[in-house]
CSV table of C-alpha atoms and ligand atoms in Angstrom, one decimal:
chain,number,residue,atom,x,y,z
A,1,MET,CA,86.3,86.1,104.4
A,2,THR,CA,87.5,89.6,103.5
A,3,GLN,CA,87.5,90.3,99.8
A,4,ARG,CA,91.0,90.5,98.3
A,5,ILE,CA,92.0,94.0,97.0
A,6,ALA,CA,94.4,94.4,94.0
A,7,ALA,CA,96.8,97.2,94.5
A,8,THR,CA,99.9,98.5,92.8
A,9,LEU,CA,103.1,98.7,94.9
A,10,ILE,CA,105.9,101.1,93.8
A,11,PRO,CA,109.0,100.7,96.1
A,12,GLY,CA,110.5,103.9,94.6
A,13,ASP,CA,114.0,105.3,95.1
A,14,GLY,CA,116.4,106.0,97.9
A,15,ILE,CA,114.9,104.9,101.2
A,16,GLY,CA,111.7,103.9,99.3
A,17,PRO,CA,112.4,100.1,99.3
A,18,GLU,CA,113.2,100.1,103.0
A,19,ILE,CA,110.1,102.0,104.2
A,20,VAL,CA,107.9,100.0,101.7
A,21,ASP,CA,109.3,96.7,103.2
A,22,ALA,CA,108.5,98.0,106.7
A,23,THR,CA,104.9,99.0,105.6
A,24,LEU,CA,104.3,95.6,103.9
A,25,ALA,CA,105.4,93.8,107.1
A,26,ALA,CA,102.9,95.9,109.1
A,27,LEU,CA,100.1,95.3,106.6
A,28,ASP,CA,100.8,91.6,106.6
A,29,ALA,CA,100.8,91.4,110.3
A,30,LEU,CA,97.4,93.2,110.3
A,31,GLY,CA,96.1,90.7,107.7
A,32,ALA,CA,95.3,93.4,105.2
A,33,PRO,CA,93.8,91.8,102.1
A,34,PHE,CA,96.0,93.3,99.4
A,35,ASP,CA,97.2,91.5,96.3
A,36,TRP,CA,100.2,93.6,95.4
A,37,ASP,CA,101.4,94.2,91.8
A,38,ARG,CA,105.0,95.4,92.2
A,39,GLN,CA,106.0,98.0,89.7
A,40,GLN,CA,108.8,100.6,89.2
A,41,ALA,CA,109.0,104.3,88.7
A,42,GLY,CA,111.4,107.2,89.2
A,43,LEU,CA,115.1,106.4,89.0
A,44,ALA,CA,114.3,102.8,89.5
A,45,GLY,CA,112.0,103.0,86.5
A,46,VAL,CA,114.8,104.6,84.4
A,47,LYS,CA,117.2,101.8,85.4
A,48,SER,CA,114.8,98.9,84.8
A,49,ALA,CA,112.7,100.1,81.8
A,50,GLY,CA,114.5,103.3,80.6
A,51,ASP,CA,111.5,105.4,81.7
A,52,PRO,CA,110.8,107.2,85.0
A,53,LEU,CA,107.2,106.2,84.5
A,54,PRO,CA,107.1,102.9,82.6
A,55,GLN,CA,104.0,101.9,80.7
A,56,ALA,CA,103.7,98.7,82.8
A,57,THR,CA,103.3,100.9,85.9
A,58,LEU,CA,100.7,103.1,84.3
A,59,ASP,CA,98.8,100.0,83.1
A,60,SER,CA,98.9,98.4,86.6
A,61,ILE,CA,97.4,101.5,88.3
A,62,ARG,CA,94.8,101.8,85.5
A,63,ARG,CA,93.8,98.2,86.4
A,64,THR,CA,93.9,98.4,90.2
A,65,ARG,CA,93.0,102.1,90.6
A,66,LEU,CA,94.9,102.0,93.8
A,67,ALA,CA,98.6,102.4,94.7
A,68,LEU,CA,101.0,102.6,97.6
A,69,LYS,CA,104.1,104.4,96.5
A,70,GLY,CA,107.6,105.0,97.9
A,71,PRO,CA,109.3,108.4,97.1
A,72,LEU,CA,110.5,109.0,93.6
A,73,GLU,CA,113.7,110.9,92.8
A,74,THR,CA,113.4,113.9,90.5
A,75,PRO,CA,116.5,115.7,89.2
A,76,SER,CA,116.4,119.5,89.9
A,77,GLY,CA,116.6,121.9,87.0
A,78,GLY,CA,117.0,119.7,83.9
A,79,GLY,CA,116.4,116.0,83.5
A,80,TYR,CA,113.0,114.3,83.3
A,81,ARG,CA,109.8,115.8,84.6
A,82,SER,CA,108.6,114.6,88.0
A,83,SER,CA,106.9,111.2,87.8
A,84,ASN,CA,104.8,112.2,90.8
A,85,VAL,CA,103.4,115.2,88.9
A,86,ARG,CA,102.8,113.0,85.8
A,87,LEU,CA,101.0,110.3,87.9
A,88,ARG,CA,98.7,113.0,89.3
A,89,GLU,CA,97.9,114.3,85.8
A,90,GLU,CA,97.5,110.8,84.3
A,91,PHE,CA,95.0,109.7,86.9
A,92,GLN,CA,93.5,113.1,87.6
A,93,LEU,CA,94.5,112.9,91.2
A,94,TYR,CA,93.1,116.3,92.0
A,95,ALA,CA,93.0,116.2,95.7
A,96,ASN,CA,96.0,115.9,98.0
A,97,LEU,CA,95.1,115.2,101.6
A,98,ARG,CA,97.9,115.6,104.2
A,99,PRO,CA,97.0,115.2,107.8
A,100,ALA,CA,99.5,116.1,110.5
A,101,ARG,CA,98.8,114.8,114.0
A,102,THR,CA,101.2,114.8,117.0
A,103,ILE,CA,102.1,111.2,117.8
A,104,VAL,CA,105.3,111.8,119.8
A,105,PRO,CA,104.5,114.3,122.6
A,106,GLY,CA,106.9,116.7,124.1
A,107,GLY,CA,108.1,118.3,120.9
A,108,ARG,CA,108.2,122.0,120.2
A,109,PHE,CA,104.5,121.8,119.4
A,110,ASP,CA,102.2,119.5,121.2
A,111,LYS,CA,98.7,118.2,120.4
A,112,ILE,CA,98.7,119.2,116.8
A,113,ASP,CA,95.8,117.9,114.7
A,114,LEU,CA,95.6,119.6,111.4
A,115,VAL,CA,94.8,118.7,107.8
A,116,VAL,CA,96.1,120.4,104.7
A,117,VAL,CA,94.1,119.8,101.5
A,118,ARG,CA,95.9,120.8,98.4
A,119,GLU,CA,94.8,121.2,94.9
A,120,ASN,CA,97.0,118.8,93.0
A,121,LEU,CA,96.7,119.5,89.2
A,122,GLU,CA,96.5,123.2,88.5
A,123,GLY,CA,98.2,126.5,89.5
A,124,LEU,CA,101.9,127.0,88.9
A,125,TYR,CA,102.5,123.2,88.6
A,126,ILE,CA,101.1,122.8,85.1
A,127,GLY,CA,104.6,122.9,83.7
A,128,HIS,CA,104.0,125.8,81.2
A,129,GLU,CA,107.5,127.3,81.6
A,130,HIS,CA,110.1,128.6,79.3
A,131,TYR,CA,113.2,130.7,79.0
A,132,ILE,CA,113.7,133.7,76.7
A,133,PRO,CA,117.3,134.0,75.4
A,134,ILE,CA,118.7,137.5,75.2
A,135,ASP,CA,122.2,138.6,74.1
A,136,GLY,CA,123.6,135.1,74.1
A,137,ASP,CA,122.3,134.2,77.5
A,138,PRO,CA,119.9,131.3,76.9
A,139,HIS,CA,118.4,131.8,80.4
A,140,ALA,CA,118.1,135.6,80.4
A,141,VAL,CA,114.4,135.5,81.2
A,142,ALA,CA,112.3,132.7,82.9
A,143,MET,CA,108.6,132.6,82.5
A,144,ALA,CA,105.9,130.4,84.1
A,145,THR,CA,102.2,130.4,83.6
A,146,GLY,CA,99.7,129.4,86.3
A,147,ILE,CA,96.2,128.2,85.5
A,148,ASN,CA,93.4,127.7,88.1
A,149,THR,CA,89.9,127.0,86.8
A,150,ARG,CA,86.5,127.4,88.4
A,151,ALA,CA,85.7,123.7,87.8
A,152,GLY,CA,89.1,122.5,89.2
A,153,SER,CA,88.9,124.7,92.2
A,154,ARG,CA,85.3,123.7,92.9
A,155,ARG,CA,85.9,119.9,92.8
A,156,LEU,CA,88.9,120.3,95.2
A,157,LEU,CA,86.9,122.5,97.5
A,158,GLU,CA,83.9,120.1,97.4
A,159,PHE,CA,86.3,117.2,98.3
A,160,ALA,CA,87.8,119.2,101.2
A,161,PHE,CA,84.4,120.4,102.5
A,162,GLU,CA,83.0,116.8,102.4
A,163,GLN,CA,86.1,115.6,104.3
A,164,ALA,CA,85.6,118.4,106.8
A,165,VAL,CA,82.0,117.3,107.4
A,166,ALA,CA,82.8,113.5,107.5
A,167,SER,CA,85.7,114.0,109.9
A,168,GLY,CA,83.9,116.5,112.2
A,169,ARG,CA,86.3,119.4,111.5
A,170,LYS,CA,85.1,122.6,113.1
A,171,LYS,CA,86.8,125.2,111.0
A,172,VAL,CA,88.1,125.3,107.4
A,173,THR,CA,90.5,128.0,106.3
A,174,LEU,CA,91.0,129.0,102.7
A,175,VAL,CA,94.6,130.0,102.1
A,176,HIS,CA,95.3,132.3,99.1
A,177,LYS,CA,97.3,135.3,97.8
A,178,ALA,CA,94.4,137.1,96.2
A,179,ASN,CA,95.7,140.5,97.3
A,180,ILE,CA,98.6,140.1,94.7
A,181,MET,CA,97.6,137.2,92.4
A,182,LYS,CA,94.1,138.6,92.2
A,183,ALA,CA,92.9,136.3,89.3
A,184,LEU,CA,95.0,133.2,89.8
A,185,THR,CA,94.3,132.7,93.5
A,186,GLY,CA,91.3,135.0,93.7
A,187,ILE,CA,89.2,132.4,91.7
A,188,PHE,CA,90.0,129.8,94.3
A,189,LEU,CA,89.0,132.0,97.2
A,190,GLU,CA,85.8,133.2,95.5
A,191,THR,CA,84.8,129.7,94.5
A,192,GLY,CA,85.3,128.4,98.0
A,193,GLN,CA,83.3,131.2,99.6
A,194,GLU,CA,80.5,130.8,97.1
A,195,LEU,CA,80.4,127.0,97.6
A,196,TYR,CA,80.3,127.4,101.4
A,197,GLU,CA,77.4,129.9,101.3
A,198,ARG,CA,75.4,127.7,98.9
A,199,LYS,CA,76.0,124.2,100.4
A,200,TYR,CA,78.0,124.1,103.6
A,201,LYS,CA,77.0,127.1,105.8
A,202,GLY,CA,76.4,126.0,109.4
A,203,LYS,CA,78.2,122.6,109.0
A,204,PHE,CA,81.6,124.2,109.9
A,205,GLU,CA,83.1,127.6,110.2
A,206,LEU,CA,84.8,129.1,107.1
A,207,ASP,CA,87.5,131.7,107.1
A,208,SER,CA,90.4,132.8,104.9
A,209,VAL,CA,94.0,133.9,105.3
A,210,ILE,CA,96.8,135.1,103.1
A,211,ILE,CA,99.5,132.6,102.6
A,212,ASP,CA,102.3,134.6,104.2
A,213,ALA,CA,100.3,135.4,107.3
A,214,CYS,CA,99.2,131.8,107.4
A,215,ALA,CA,102.9,130.7,107.6
A,216,MET,CA,103.5,133.0,110.5
A,217,LYS,CA,100.3,132.0,112.3
A,218,LEU,CA,101.2,128.3,111.9
A,219,VAL,CA,104.4,128.9,113.7
A,220,LEU,CA,103.1,131.2,116.4
A,221,ASN,CA,99.8,129.4,117.2
A,222,PRO,CA,99.0,126.4,115.0
A,223,TRP,CA,96.1,125.4,117.2
A,224,GLN,CA,94.0,128.2,115.7
A,225,PHE,CA,93.7,126.1,112.5
A,226,ASP,CA,91.8,122.9,111.9
A,227,MET,CA,91.8,122.3,108.1
A,228,LEU,CA,93.7,124.4,105.6
A,229,VAL,CA,92.5,124.2,102.0
A,230,THR,CA,94.7,125.8,99.3
A,231,THR,CA,96.1,125.8,95.7
A,232,ASN,CA,98.9,123.6,94.5
A,233,LEU,CA,102.1,125.5,95.2
A,234,PHE,CA,101.0,127.0,98.6
A,235,GLY,CA,99.7,123.5,99.6
A,236,ASP,CA,103.1,122.0,98.8
A,237,ILE,CA,104.9,124.4,101.0
A,238,LEU,CA,102.4,124.5,103.8
A,239,SER,CA,102.2,120.7,104.1
A,240,ASP,CA,105.9,120.5,104.7
A,241,LEU,CA,105.6,123.3,107.3
A,242,VAL,CA,102.8,121.4,109.0
A,243,ALA,CA,104.8,118.2,108.9
A,244,GLY,CA,107.5,120.1,110.8
A,245,LEU,CA,105.1,120.8,113.6
A,246,VAL,CA,104.6,117.1,114.3
A,247,GLY,CA,108.2,116.0,114.3
A,248,GLY,CA,109.3,116.3,110.7
A,249,LEU,CA,108.8,114.7,107.3
A,250,GLY,CA,109.2,111.2,108.7
A,251,MET,CA,105.8,111.6,110.4
A,252,ALA,CA,103.7,113.0,107.5
A,253,PRO,CA,101.5,110.9,105.2
A,254,GLY,CA,99.7,112.0,102.0
A,255,ALA,CA,96.9,110.7,99.9
A,256,ASN,CA,96.3,111.7,96.3
A,257,ILE,CA,92.7,111.1,95.5
A,258,GLY,CA,91.2,111.4,92.0
A,259,VAL,CA,88.6,110.4,89.6
A,260,ASP,CA,90.5,107.4,88.2
A,261,ALA,CA,92.6,106.2,91.1
A,262,ALA,CA,94.0,106.9,94.6
A,263,ILE,CA,97.7,106.9,95.4
A,264,PHE,CA,99.0,106.9,98.9
A,265,GLU,CA,102.6,108.0,99.8
A,266,ALA,CA,104.8,109.7,102.4
A,267,VAL,CA,105.1,113.4,102.0
A,268,HIS,CA,108.9,113.2,102.2
A,269,GLY,CA,111.3,112.4,99.3
A,270,SER,CA,113.8,109.7,98.7
A,271,ALA,CA,116.3,110.9,101.3
A,272,PRO,CA,119.4,109.9,99.3
A,273,ASP,CA,121.6,111.0,102.2
A,274,ILE,CA,120.4,108.1,104.4
A,275,ALA,CA,119.3,105.5,101.8
A,276,GLY,CA,120.4,101.9,102.4
A,277,GLN,CA,121.7,102.7,105.9
A,278,ASP,CA,118.7,101.3,108.0
A,279,LYS,CA,118.1,104.9,109.3
A,280,ALA,CA,114.8,105.8,107.6
A,281,ASN,CA,111.7,106.3,109.7
A,282,PRO,CA,108.9,104.4,108.0
A,283,THR,CA,106.1,106.1,110.0
A,284,ALA,CA,105.0,108.5,107.2
A,285,LEU,CA,104.4,105.6,104.8
A,286,LEU,CA,102.8,103.5,107.5
A,287,LEU,CA,100.4,106.4,108.2
A,288,ALA,CA,99.8,106.7,104.4
A,289,ALA,CA,98.9,103.0,104.5
A,290,ALA,CA,96.4,103.8,107.3
A,291,LEU,CA,94.8,106.4,105.1
A,292,MET,CA,94.6,103.8,102.3
A,293,LEU,CA,92.8,101.4,104.6
A,294,GLU,CA,90.4,104.1,105.6
A,295,HIS,CA,89.8,105.0,102.0
A,296,LEU,CA,88.9,101.3,101.4
A,297,LYS,CA,86.5,101.4,104.4
A,298,LEU,CA,88.8,99.2,106.5
A,299,GLY,CA,88.7,101.7,109.3
A,300,ASP,CA,89.2,99.1,112.1
A,301,MET,CA,92.5,98.0,110.5
A,302,ALA,CA,93.6,101.6,110.2
A,303,LEU,CA,92.8,102.2,113.8
A,304,ARG,CA,94.8,99.1,114.9
A,305,LEU,CA,97.8,100.2,112.8
A,306,ARG,CA,97.7,103.8,114.2
A,307,LYS,CA,97.5,102.4,117.8
A,308,ALA,CA,100.4,100.0,117.2
A,309,ILE,CA,102.5,102.9,115.8
A,310,ASP,CA,101.6,105.0,118.8
A,311,ASP,CA,102.5,102.2,121.3
A,312,THR,CA,105.7,101.4,119.6
A,313,LEU,CA,106.8,105.0,119.7
A,314,ASN,CA,105.5,106.0,123.1
A,315,VAL,CA,105.1,102.9,125.2
A,316,ASP,CA,108.0,100.8,123.9
A,317,ARG,CA,109.9,104.0,123.1
A,318,VAL,CA,111.4,102.5,120.0
A,319,ARG,CA,112.3,105.4,117.7
A,320,THR,CA,114.4,106.1,114.7
A,321,GLY,CA,117.2,108.7,114.7
A,322,ASP,CA,115.1,111.6,113.3
A,323,LEU,CA,113.0,111.3,116.4
A,324,GLY,CA,116.0,111.2,118.7
A,325,GLY,CA,116.0,107.5,119.1
A,326,THR,CA,118.6,104.8,118.3
A,327,ALA,CA,116.5,102.2,116.5
A,328,GLY,CA,117.1,101.3,112.8
A,329,THR,CA,114.3,100.9,110.3
A,330,ALA,CA,114.4,97.1,110.8
A,331,ALA,CA,114.3,97.2,114.6
A,332,PHE,CA,111.5,99.7,114.6
A,333,THR,CA,109.6,97.5,112.1
A,334,GLN,CA,110.1,94.4,114.3
A,335,ALA,CA,108.8,96.2,117.4
A,336,LEU,CA,105.8,97.5,115.4
A,337,VAL,CA,104.9,94.0,114.1
A,338,ARG,CA,105.1,92.7,117.7
A,339,ARG,CA,102.7,95.4,118.7
A,340,ILE,CA,100.3,94.6,115.9
A,341,LYS,CA,100.3,90.9,116.7
A,342,GLY,CA,100.0,91.7,120.4
A,343,VAL,CA,102.9,89.5,121.4
B,1,NAI,P1,113.7,114.5,101.3
B,1,NAI,O1,112.4,114.5,101.9
B,1,NAI,O2,114.1,113.3,100.6
B,1,NAI,O3,114.8,114.7,102.5
B,1,NAI,C1,114.9,115.9,103.3
B,1,NAI,C2,115.6,115.5,104.6
B,1,NAI,O4,114.7,114.8,105.5
B,1,NAI,C3,116.8,114.7,104.5
B,1,NAI,O5,117.8,115.1,105.4
B,1,NAI,C4,116.4,113.3,104.7
B,1,NAI,O6,117.4,112.4,105.3
B,1,NAI,C5,115.3,113.5,105.8
B,1,NAI,N1,114.2,112.5,105.7
B,1,NAI,C6,113.2,112.4,104.8
B,1,NAI,N2,112.4,111.4,105.0
B,1,NAI,C7,112.9,110.8,106.1
B,1,NAI,C8,112.5,109.6,106.8
B,1,NAI,N3,111.5,108.8,106.4
B,1,NAI,N4,113.2,109.2,107.9
B,1,NAI,C9,114.3,110.0,108.3
B,1,NAI,N5,114.7,111.1,107.7
B,1,NAI,C10,114.0,111.5,106.6
B,1,NAI,O7,113.9,115.8,100.4
B,1,NAI,P2,115.0,116.1,99.3
B,1,NAI,O8,116.4,115.7,99.8
B,1,NAI,O9,114.8,117.5,99.0
B,1,NAI,O10,114.6,115.3,98.0
B,1,NAI,C11,115.3,114.1,97.6
B,1,NAI,C12,114.6,113.5,96.4
B,1,NAI,O11,113.2,113.1,96.7
B,1,NAI,C13,114.5,114.5,95.2
B,1,NAI,O12,114.9,113.9,94.1
B,1,NAI,C14,113.1,115.0,95.2
B,1,NAI,O13,112.6,115.3,94.0
B,1,NAI,C15,112.4,113.7,95.7
B,1,NAI,N6,111.0,113.9,96.3
B,1,NAI,C16,110.1,113.0,96.0
B,1,NAI,C17,108.8,113.1,96.6
B,1,NAI,C18,107.8,112.0,96.3
B,1,NAI,O14,108.1,111.1,95.7
B,1,NAI,N7,106.6,112.2,96.8
B,1,NAI,C19,108.5,114.2,97.5
B,1,NAI,C20,109.6,115.1,97.8
B,1,NAI,C21,110.8,115.0,97.2
């Protein structure tokens, strides 16, 4: 009998509960051995416990070291700090892995198979920001500090290079802006090149590109890239761009891997504009669940899940509205579960 695995489940906000339900239905149909501990965060955390990241949720992840998470709403400008960023910091989730693979062919870009690996804890995301008031304007000047460290860059680069070797990637591209931010992003580039020369030379090809050129090249000819490795802010932007190449945010999963835990989620947000309307595409979270199964060395189940998603979308042609289809979340989930069960 497969050993049971304790895992934290955070339904999240907006479309979160709908896509989490769909994912649970698929995992149940697969016979995935999870014992879920359901917890709240984001707006749902504020409503239920007065905190966007309740202590019970943190305690649960500390115990299970594993979580599947729906999107969490973060107010822009003021309000509370992103619970996603806090979770990454709390559990030192230093690596963000975002694969983008074409599942529905015939889009603007076909046969995409790319991975973005993003540093998740440093750079301009550390939250060292403030305003300087001048002449009665409280927001006259805005300042932010970015910090990248040699050690932080190295552990992310090491994770990425190991992934590249394990998944047979041919080329790794370091993305930076070391021509302008010579220190802040230069340290990342320099550390990557040094690590490659010392430990990985010959295992794959390494090159580098400046972030702005990278954005253009991704749109003109994305097939020239295989794995992109970059700092926090650039990684955030590029992974959404890359998601767009494979049919949008509804198709893009993400894994946050760290020293103390691993948290799997969709790249997209809580999509308040379609929440509660049975319109959400659950594929991104389903693919995140596949990454979670792989992380737990349940590769066969991950393969079955991916195949069932592929068949549902391309053989049965059951698709949600964002993919040009007419199916609702529930109908898509039913079709997927039928595929998984082989009925
Ligand atoms: P969003 O990703 O929620 O939505 C952008 C657009 O994509 C919307 O039109 C939405 O309807 C559509 N969309 C997103 N996911 C979809 C899906 N699965 N199926 C069909 N359509 C989908 O980005 P937005 O509106 O900027 O952010 C909304 C909230 O989500 C904000 O509070 C933001 O902070 C939060 N957010 C949370 C993330 C997380 O928890 N990891 C990541 C990104 C944003």
